[in-house]
Coordinates of C-alpha atoms and ligand atoms in Angstrom, one line a residue:
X1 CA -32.6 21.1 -5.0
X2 CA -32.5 22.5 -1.3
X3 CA -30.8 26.3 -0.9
X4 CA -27.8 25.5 0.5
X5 CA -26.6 22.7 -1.8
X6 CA -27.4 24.8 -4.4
X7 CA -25.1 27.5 -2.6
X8 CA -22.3 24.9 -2.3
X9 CA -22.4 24.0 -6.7
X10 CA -22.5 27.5 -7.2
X11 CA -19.4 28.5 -5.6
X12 CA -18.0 25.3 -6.9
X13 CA -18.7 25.8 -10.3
X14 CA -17.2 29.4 -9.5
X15 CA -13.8 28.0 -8.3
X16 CA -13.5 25.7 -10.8
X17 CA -14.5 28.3 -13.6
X18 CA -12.2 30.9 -11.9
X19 CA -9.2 28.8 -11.5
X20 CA -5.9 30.5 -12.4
X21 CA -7.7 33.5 -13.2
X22 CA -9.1 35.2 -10.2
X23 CA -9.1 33.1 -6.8
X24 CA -6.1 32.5 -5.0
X25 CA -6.6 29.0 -2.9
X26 CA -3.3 27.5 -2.9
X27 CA -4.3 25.3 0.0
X28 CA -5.4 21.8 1.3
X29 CA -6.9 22.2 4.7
X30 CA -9.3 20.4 7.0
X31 CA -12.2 22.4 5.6
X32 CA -10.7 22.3 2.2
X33 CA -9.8 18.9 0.0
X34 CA -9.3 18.9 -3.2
X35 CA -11.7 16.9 -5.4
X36 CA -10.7 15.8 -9.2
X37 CA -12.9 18.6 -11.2
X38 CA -10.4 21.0 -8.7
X39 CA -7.2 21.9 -8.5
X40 CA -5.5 24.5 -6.2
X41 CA -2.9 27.4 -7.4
X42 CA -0.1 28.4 -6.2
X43 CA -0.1 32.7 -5.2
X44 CA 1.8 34.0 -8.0
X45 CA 0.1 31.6 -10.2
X46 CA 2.8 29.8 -11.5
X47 CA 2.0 26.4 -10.4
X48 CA -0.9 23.7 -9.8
X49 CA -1.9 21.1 -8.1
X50 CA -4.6 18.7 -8.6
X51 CA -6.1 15.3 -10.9
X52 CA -4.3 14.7 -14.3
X53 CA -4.2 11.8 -16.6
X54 CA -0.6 11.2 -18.7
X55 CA -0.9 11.2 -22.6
X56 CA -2.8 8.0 -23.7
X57 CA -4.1 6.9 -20.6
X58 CA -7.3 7.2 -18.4
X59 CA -5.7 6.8 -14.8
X60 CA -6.2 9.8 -12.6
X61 CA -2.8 10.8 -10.5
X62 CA -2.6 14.2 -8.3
X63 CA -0.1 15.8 -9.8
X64 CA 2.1 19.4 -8.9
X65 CA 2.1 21.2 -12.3
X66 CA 3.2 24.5 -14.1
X67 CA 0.1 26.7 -14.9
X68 CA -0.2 26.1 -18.2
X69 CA -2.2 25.0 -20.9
X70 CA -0.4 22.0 -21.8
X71 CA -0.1 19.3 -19.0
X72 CA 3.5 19.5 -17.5
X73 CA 3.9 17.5 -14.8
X74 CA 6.8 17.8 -12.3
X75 CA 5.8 15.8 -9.6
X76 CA 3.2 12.6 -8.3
X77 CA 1.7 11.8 -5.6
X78 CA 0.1 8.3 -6.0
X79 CA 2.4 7.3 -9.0
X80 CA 2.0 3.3 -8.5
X81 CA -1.6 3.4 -7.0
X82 CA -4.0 5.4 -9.8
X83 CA -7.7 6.1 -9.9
X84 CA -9.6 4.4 -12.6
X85 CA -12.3 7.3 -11.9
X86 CA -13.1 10.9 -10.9
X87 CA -13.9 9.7 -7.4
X88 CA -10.6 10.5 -6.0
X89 CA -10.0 13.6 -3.2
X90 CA -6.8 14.6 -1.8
X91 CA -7.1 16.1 1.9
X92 CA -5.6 16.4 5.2
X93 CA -6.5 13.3 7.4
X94 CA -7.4 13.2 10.8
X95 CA -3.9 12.3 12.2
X96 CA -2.8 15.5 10.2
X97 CA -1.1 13.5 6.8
X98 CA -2.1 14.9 3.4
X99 CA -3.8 11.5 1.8
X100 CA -4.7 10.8 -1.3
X101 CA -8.1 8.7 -1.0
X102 CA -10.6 6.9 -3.6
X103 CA -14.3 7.1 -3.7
X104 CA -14.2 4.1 -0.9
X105 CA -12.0 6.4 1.3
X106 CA -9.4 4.0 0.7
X107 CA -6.0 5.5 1.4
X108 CA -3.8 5.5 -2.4
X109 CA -0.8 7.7 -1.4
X110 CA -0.2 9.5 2.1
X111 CA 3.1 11.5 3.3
X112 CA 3.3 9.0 5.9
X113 CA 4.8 11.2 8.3
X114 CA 2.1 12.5 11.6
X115 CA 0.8 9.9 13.4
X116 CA -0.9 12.0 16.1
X117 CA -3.7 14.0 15.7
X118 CA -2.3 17.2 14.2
X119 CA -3.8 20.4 13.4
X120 CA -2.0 20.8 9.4
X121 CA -2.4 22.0 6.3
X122 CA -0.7 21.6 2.8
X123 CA 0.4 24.9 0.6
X124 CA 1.5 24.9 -2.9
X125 CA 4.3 27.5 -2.9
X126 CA 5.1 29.7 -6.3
X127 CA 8.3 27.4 -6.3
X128 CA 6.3 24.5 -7.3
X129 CA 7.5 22.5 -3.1
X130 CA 4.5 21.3 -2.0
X131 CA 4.6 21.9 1.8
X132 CA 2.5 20.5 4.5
X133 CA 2.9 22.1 8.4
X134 CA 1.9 22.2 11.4
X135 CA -0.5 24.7 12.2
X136 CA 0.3 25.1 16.0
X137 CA 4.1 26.0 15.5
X138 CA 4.9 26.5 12.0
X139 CA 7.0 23.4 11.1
X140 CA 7.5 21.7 8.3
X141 CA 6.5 18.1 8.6
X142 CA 7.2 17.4 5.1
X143 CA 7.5 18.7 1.9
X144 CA 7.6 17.8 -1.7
X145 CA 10.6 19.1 -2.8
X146 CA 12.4 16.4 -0.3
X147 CA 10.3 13.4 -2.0
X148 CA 10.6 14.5 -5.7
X149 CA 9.9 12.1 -8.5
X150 CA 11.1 12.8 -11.9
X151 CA 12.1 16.5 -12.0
X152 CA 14.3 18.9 -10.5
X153 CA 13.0 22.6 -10.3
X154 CA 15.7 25.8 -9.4
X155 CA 15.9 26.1 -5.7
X156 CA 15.2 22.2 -5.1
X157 CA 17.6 20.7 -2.9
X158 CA 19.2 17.5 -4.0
X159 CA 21.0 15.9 -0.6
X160 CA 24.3 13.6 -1.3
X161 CA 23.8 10.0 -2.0
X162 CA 20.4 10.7 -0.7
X163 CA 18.0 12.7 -3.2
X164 CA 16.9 10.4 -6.2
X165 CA 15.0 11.4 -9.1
X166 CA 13.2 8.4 -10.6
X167 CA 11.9 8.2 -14.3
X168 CA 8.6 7.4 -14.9
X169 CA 8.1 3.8 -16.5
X170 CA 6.8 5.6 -19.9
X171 CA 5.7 8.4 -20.9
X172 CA 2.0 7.6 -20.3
X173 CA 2.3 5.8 -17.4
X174 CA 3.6 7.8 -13.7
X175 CA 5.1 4.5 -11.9
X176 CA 8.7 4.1 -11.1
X177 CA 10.5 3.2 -14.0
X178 CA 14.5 2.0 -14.5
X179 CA 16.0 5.0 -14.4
X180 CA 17.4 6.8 -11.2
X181 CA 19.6 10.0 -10.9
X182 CA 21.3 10.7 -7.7
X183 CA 24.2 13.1 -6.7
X184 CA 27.3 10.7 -5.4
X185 CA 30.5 11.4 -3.6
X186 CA 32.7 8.0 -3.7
X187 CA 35.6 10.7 -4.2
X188 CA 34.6 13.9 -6.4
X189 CA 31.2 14.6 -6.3
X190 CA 29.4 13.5 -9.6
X191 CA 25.9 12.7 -10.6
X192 CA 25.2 9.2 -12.0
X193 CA 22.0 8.1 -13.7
X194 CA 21.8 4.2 -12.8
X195 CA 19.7 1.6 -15.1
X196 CA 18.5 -1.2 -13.1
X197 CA 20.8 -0.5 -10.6
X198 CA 24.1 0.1 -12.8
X199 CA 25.7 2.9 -14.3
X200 CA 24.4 4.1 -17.0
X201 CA 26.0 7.8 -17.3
X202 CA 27.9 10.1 -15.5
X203 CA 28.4 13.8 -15.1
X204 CA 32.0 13.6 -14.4
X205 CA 33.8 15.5 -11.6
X206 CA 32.8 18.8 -9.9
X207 CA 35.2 21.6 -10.0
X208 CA 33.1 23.5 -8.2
X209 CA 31.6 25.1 -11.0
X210 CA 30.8 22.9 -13.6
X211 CA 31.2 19.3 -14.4
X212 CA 33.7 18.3 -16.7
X213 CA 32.5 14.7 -18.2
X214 CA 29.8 17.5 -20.0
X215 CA 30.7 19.1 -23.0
X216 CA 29.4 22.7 -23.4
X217 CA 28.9 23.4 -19.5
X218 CA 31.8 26.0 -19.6
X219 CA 29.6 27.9 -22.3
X220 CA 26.1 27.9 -20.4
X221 CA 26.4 27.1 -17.3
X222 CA 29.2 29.1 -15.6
X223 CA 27.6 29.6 -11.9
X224 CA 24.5 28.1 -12.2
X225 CA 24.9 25.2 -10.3
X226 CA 25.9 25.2 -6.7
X227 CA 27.1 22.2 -4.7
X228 CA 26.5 23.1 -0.8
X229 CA 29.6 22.1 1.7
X230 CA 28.8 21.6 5.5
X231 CA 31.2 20.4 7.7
X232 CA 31.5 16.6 6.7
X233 CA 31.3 17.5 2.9
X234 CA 29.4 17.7 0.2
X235 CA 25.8 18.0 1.2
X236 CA 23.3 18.9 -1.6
X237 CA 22.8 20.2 -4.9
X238 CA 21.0 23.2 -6.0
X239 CA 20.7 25.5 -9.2
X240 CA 19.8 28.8 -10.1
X241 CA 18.8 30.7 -13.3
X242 CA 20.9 33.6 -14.8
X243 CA 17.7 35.6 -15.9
X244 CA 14.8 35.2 -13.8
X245 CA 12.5 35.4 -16.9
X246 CA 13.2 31.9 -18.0
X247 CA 11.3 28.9 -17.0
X248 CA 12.7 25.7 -17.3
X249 CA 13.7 22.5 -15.0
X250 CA 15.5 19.2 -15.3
X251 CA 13.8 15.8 -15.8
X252 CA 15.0 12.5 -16.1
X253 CA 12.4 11.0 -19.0
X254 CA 11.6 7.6 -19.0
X255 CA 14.1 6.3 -21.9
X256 CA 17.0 7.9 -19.0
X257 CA 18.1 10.8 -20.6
X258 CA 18.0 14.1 -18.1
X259 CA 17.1 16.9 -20.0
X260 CA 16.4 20.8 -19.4
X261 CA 13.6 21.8 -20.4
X262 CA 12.5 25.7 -21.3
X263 CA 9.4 27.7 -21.4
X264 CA 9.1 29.0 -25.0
X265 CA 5.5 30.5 -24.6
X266 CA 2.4 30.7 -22.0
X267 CA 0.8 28.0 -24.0
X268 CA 3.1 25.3 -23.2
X269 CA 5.6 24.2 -25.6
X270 CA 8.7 23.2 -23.8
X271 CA 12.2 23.1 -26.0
X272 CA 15.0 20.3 -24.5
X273 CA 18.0 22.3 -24.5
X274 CA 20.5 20.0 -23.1
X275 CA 20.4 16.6 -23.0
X276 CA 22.6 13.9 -21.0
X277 CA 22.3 11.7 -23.7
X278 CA 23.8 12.9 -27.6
X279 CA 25.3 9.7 -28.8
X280 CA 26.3 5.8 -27.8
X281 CA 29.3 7.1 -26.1
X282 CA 27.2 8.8 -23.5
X283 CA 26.0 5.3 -21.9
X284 CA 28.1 4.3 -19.4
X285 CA 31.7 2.4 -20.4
X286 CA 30.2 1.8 -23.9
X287 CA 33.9 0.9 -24.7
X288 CA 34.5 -1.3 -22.0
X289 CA 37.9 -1.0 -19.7
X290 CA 40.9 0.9 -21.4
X291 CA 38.3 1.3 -24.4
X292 CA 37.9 5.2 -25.4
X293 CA 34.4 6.2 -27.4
X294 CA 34.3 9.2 -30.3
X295 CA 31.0 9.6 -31.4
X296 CA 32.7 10.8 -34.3
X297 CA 34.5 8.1 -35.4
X298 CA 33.7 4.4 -37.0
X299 CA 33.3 2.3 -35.1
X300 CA 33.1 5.0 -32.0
X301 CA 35.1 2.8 -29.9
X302 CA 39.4 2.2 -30.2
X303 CA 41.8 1.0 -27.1
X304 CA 43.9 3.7 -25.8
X305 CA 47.5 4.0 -27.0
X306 CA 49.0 0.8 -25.6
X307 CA 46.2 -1.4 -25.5
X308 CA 44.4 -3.8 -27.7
X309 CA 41.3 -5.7 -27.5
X310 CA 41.1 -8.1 -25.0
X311 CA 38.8 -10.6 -27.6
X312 CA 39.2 -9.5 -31.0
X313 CA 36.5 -11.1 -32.3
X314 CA 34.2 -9.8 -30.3
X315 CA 35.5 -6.3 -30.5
X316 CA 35.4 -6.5 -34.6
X317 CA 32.1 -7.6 -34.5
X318 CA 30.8 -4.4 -32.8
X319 CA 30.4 -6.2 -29.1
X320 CA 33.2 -3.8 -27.1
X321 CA 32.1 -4.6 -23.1
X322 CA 35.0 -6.9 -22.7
X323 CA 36.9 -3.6 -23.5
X324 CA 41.3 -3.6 -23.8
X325 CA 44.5 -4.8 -22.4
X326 CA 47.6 -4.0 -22.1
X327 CA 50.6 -4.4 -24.5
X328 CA 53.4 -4.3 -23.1
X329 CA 53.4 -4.5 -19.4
X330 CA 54.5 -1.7 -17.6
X331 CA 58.1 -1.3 -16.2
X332 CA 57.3 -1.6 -13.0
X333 CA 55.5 -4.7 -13.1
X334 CA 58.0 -6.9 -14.7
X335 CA 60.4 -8.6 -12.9
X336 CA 63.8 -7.0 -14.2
X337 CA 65.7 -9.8 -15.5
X338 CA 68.6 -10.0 -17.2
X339 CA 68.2 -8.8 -21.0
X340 CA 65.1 -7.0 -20.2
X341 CA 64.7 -3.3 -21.3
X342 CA 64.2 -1.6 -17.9
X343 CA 64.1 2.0 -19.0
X344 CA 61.1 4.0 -17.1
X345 CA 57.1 3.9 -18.0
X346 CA 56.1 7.5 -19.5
X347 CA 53.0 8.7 -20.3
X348 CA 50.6 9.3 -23.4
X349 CA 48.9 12.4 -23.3
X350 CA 45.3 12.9 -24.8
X351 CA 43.7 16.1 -24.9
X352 CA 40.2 17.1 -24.2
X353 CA 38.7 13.8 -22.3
X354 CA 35.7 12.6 -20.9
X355 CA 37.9 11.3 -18.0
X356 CA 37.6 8.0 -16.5
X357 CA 35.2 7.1 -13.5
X358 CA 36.8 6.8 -10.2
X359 CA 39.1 9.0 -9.5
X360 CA 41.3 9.2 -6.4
X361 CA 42.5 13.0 -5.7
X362 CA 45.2 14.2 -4.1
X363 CA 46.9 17.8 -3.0
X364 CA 50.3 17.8 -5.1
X365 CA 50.0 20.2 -7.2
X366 CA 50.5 20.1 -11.8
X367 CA 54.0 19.8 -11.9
X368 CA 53.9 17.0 -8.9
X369 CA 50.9 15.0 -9.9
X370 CA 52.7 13.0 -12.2
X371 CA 55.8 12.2 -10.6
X372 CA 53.3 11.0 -7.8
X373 CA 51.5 8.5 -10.0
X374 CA 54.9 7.5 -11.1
X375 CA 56.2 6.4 -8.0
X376 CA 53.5 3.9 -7.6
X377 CA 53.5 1.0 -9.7
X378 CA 49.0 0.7 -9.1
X379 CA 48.9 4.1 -10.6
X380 CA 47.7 4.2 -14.7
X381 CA 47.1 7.4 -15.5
X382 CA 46.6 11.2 -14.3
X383 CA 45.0 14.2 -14.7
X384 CA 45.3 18.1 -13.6
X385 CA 41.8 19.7 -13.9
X386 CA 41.6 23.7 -12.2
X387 CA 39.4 23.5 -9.1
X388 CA 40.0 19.9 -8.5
X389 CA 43.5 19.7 -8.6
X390 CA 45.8 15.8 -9.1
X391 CA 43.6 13.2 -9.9
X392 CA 44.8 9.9 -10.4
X393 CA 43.3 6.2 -11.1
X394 CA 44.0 2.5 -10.3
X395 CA 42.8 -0.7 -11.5
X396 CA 40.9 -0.2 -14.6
X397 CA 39.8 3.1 -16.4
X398 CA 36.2 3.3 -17.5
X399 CA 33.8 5.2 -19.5
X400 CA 36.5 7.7 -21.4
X401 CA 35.0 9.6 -24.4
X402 CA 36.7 12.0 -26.5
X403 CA 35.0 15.3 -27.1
X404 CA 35.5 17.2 -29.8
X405 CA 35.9 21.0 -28.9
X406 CA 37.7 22.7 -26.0
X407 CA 35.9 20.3 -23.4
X408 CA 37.1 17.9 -21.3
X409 CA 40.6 17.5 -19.8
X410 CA 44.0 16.3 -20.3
X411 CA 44.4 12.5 -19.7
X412 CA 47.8 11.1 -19.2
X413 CA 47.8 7.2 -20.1
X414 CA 50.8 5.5 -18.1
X415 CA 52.3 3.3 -20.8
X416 CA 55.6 1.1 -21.1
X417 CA 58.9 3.3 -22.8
X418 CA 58.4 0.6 -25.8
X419 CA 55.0 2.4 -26.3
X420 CA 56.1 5.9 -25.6
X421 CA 58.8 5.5 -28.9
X422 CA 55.8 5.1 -30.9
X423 CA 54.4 8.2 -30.6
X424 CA 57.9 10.2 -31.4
X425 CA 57.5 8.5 -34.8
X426 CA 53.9 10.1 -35.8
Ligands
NAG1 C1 -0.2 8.5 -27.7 O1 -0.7 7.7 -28.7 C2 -0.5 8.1 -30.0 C3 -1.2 7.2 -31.0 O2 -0.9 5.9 -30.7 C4 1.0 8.2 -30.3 O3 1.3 8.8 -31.5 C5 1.7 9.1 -29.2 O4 3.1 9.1 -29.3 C6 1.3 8.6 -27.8 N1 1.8 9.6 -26.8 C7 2.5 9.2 -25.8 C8 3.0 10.3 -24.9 O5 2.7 8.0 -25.5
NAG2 C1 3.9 4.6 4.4 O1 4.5 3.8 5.4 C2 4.2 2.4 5.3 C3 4.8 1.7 6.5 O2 6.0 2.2 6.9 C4 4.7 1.9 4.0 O3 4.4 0.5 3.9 C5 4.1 2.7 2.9 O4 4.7 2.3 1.6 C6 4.4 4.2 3.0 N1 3.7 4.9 2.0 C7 4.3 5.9 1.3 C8 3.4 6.6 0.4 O5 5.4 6.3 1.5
NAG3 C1 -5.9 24.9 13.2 O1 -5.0 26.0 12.9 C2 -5.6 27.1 12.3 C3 -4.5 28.1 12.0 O2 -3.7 28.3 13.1 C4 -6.7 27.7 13.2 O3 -7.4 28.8 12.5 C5 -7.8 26.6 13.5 O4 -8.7 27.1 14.4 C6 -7.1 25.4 14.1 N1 -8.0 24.3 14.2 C7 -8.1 23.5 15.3 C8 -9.1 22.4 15.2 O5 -7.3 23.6 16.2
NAG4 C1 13.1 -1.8 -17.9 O1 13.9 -2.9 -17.5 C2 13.3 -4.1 -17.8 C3 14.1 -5.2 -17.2 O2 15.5 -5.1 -17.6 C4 13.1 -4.3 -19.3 O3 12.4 -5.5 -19.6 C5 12.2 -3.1 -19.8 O4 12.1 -3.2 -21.2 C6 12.9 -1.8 -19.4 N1 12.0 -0.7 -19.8 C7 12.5 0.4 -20.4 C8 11.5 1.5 -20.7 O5 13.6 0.6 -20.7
NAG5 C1 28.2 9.7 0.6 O1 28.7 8.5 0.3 C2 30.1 8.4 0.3 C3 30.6 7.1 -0.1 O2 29.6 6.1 0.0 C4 30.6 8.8 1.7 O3 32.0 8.8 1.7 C5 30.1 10.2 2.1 O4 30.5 10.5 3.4 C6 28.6 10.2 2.0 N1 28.2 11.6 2.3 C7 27.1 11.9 3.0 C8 26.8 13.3 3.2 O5 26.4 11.0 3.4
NAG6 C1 29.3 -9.2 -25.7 O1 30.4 -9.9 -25.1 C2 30.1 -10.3 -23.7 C3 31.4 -10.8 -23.2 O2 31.9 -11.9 -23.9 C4 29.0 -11.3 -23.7 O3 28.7 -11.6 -22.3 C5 27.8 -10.6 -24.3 O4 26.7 -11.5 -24.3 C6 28.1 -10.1 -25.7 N1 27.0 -9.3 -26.2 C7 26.4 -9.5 -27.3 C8 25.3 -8.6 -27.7 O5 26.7 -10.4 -28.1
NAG7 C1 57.3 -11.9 -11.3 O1 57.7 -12.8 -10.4 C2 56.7 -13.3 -9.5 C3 57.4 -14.1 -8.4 O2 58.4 -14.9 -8.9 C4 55.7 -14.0 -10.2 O3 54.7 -14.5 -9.4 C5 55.1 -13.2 -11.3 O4 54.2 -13.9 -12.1 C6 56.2 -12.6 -12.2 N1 55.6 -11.6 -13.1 C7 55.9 -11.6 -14.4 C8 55.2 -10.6 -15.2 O5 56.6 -12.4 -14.9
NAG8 C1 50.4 2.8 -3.8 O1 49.0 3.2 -3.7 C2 48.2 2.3 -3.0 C3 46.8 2.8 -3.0 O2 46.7 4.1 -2.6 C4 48.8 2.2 -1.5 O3 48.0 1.3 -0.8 C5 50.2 1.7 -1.6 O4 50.8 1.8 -0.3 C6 51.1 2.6 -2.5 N1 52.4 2.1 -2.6 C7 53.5 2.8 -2.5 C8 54.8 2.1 -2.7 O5 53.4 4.0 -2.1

């Protein structure tokens, strides 16, 4: 073996042995890739980045990962092209792109965004954003917290109907699975975990605090969660921590459920402490139109006050999607003739809902926000919610759950006066 080879292992085996101990290379320049025995750090040590394999599996993925014992990863570089080796290097390229190559210099993953020869280089921030610049003036050209995958981390910027986080296809396997989560603004700002494509939950409306389609958010997460205005609207979603001690972060896991995950101790174990998903009622219009779900009933799904099923076979037999209809039709839409009762719809109320998808919101204020939904015969129900003020819906109302503590809102069902009586008799 010739000196300076033997240099070069040397302080190899030194970085690799010192790693998240003593040396501080949280880096990926020119003179510096990153092989698959490496990994770089981040300064205050918090997170990693470099070659992983998932649970059960022998594929090697670069990875950005919390400095722990146990493998937690948060985000992927070359999710649906792995390594079947330890040949793999991730480096800056010669057009300035950070790449992801195999032992044939083949490219597996690049940021895809220089395409001139740039002077760069990629640093792993003690936020976990992976950030790759521009040497000669400073600027970001592009940066991993705008390209997540699966997980959110605090200070991560999800942008409106833009930003998606994407589930892995299983838990041993990195590629892009079924689930998607994205922050949407049709009308209140919500986020909506899509299967395939279709809803598959929902967060409910923003108040601008919390989101009230999520039980228990009044409880833990008062001020936490910040949804950015600029001058056209909602733009992006971020989130905070109370206590700066705690380390946790959201991911959406391969099954579709987005769960927070904390830090219990430097070795690694993680505890879920909120999940999106607690019961069947939680997937998206379980109960079909008018249907309502209570995870603490059986069955969990019943029509709202004035409907029935629409097939009642179906609906006995535990098959709900074709959901409820109407009764009695509303005043408004019958034609009034003669012998026809023609006194005025009302409404039912039902306290502490999951309320439906789609709402359409409007200034006039509590005492108003009926009388508005009232004078128009599309208009099926209302709410009043602080901090969002009159909501109110048309054409059908989906996904309604009934919660069982102080959560949720008030949900005024627009029924016909022959269905109102019914409820003076209980
Ligand atoms: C890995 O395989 C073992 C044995 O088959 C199984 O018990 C475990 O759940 C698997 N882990 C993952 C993450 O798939
Ligand atoms: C990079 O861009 C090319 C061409 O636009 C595209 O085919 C490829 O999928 C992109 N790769 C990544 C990792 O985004
Ligand atoms: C690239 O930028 C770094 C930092 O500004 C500088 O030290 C280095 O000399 C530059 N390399 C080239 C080839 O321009
Ligand atoms: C993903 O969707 C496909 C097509 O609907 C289905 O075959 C597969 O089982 C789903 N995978 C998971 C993990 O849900
Ligand atoms: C997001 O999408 C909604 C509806 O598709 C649209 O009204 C809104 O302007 C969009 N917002 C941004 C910031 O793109
Ligand atoms: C439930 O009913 C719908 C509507 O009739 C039908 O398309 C679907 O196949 C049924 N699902 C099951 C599991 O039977
Ligand atoms: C009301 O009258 C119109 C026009 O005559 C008719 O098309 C409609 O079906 C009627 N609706 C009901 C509920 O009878
Ligand atoms: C009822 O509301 C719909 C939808 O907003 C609107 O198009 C229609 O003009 C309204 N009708 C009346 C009578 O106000």
């Amino acid at each position: 073996m010739s000196p300076p080879t033997m240099k070069g292992s040397i302080f190899l085996l030194l970085a690799c042995f010192c790693l998240g101990v003593c040396i501080a290379i949280d880096s990926v320049t020119v003179n510096q890739p990153v092989q698959d025995s490496q990994a770089i750090v981040s300064l205050g040590q918090t997170f990693k980045l470099g070659f992983f394999s998932p649970a059960n599996s022998s594929n090697r993925y670069v990875g950005i990962m919390f400095n722990i014992p146990v493998v937690t990863v948060i985000w992927v570089a070359n999710r649906d092209k792995p390594l079947n080796d330890f040949s793999g290097t991730m480096k800056i390229s010669e057009d300035g792109n950070l790449v992801v190559l195999n032992g044939q210099e083949e490219i597996l993953w690049s940021s895809n965004v220089s395409n001139s020869k740039t002077n760069s280089s990629a640093q792993l921030l003690d936020t976990g954003n992976l950030v790759l610049k521009d040497n000669s003036n400073g600027r970001i050209m592009w940066e991993s917290f705008q390209n997540p995958t699966d997980s959110c981390l605090r200070k991560m910027r999800l942008d409106i109907n833009t930003s998606r986080l994407t589930s892995w296809r299983s838990p041993s396997d990195p590629f892009i699975g079924n689930f998607s989560l994205g922050l949407e603004s049709q009308t209140i700002p919500q986020f909506v975990i899509l299967n395939n494509g279709k809803p598959y939950w929902r967060s409910g409306p923003w108040t601008g605090n919390i989101f009230i389609g999520i039980p228990g958010m009044h409880s833990g997460y008062q001020d936490r969660f910040e949804i950015v205005y600029d001058n056209t609207g909602p733009a992006y979603f971020t989130y905070n921590n109370l206590d700066d001690s705690t380390t946790n972060y959201f991911t959406l896991s391969s099954s579709g459920s987005l769960q927070e995950k904390v830090l219990l101790d430097r070795k690694g174990d993680w505890e879920v402490i909120w999940s999106s998903f607690n019961s069947q009622c939680d997937v998206y219009g379980k109960c079909g139109p008018f249907g309502s779900c209570n995870p603490q009933s059986s069955p969990i799904c019943t029509c709202l006050h004035g409907f029935e099923p629409r097939n009642k076979k179906e609906w006995d037999g535990g098959n709900w999607t074709s959901g409820c209809i109407r009764k009695v039709l509303l005043q408004c839409e019958r034609n009034n003739s003669a012998g026809q009762e023609s006194k005025s719809d009302g409404y039912f109320k039902l306290r502490n809902m999951k309320v439906p998808d789609t709402p359409e919101s409007t200034t006039s204020s509590e005492e108003k926000c009926g009388d508005e939904c009232l004078n128009n015969c599309s208009c099926i129900a209302y709410a009043y919610y602080p901090g969002i003020g009159c909501m109110l819906w048309r054409g059908h109302l989906v996904d309604i759950q009934q919660f069982s503590s102080s959560d949720g809102a008030d949900l005024y069902i627009r029924v016909a006066y022959s269905e109102l009586g019914i409820t003076f008799l209980i």
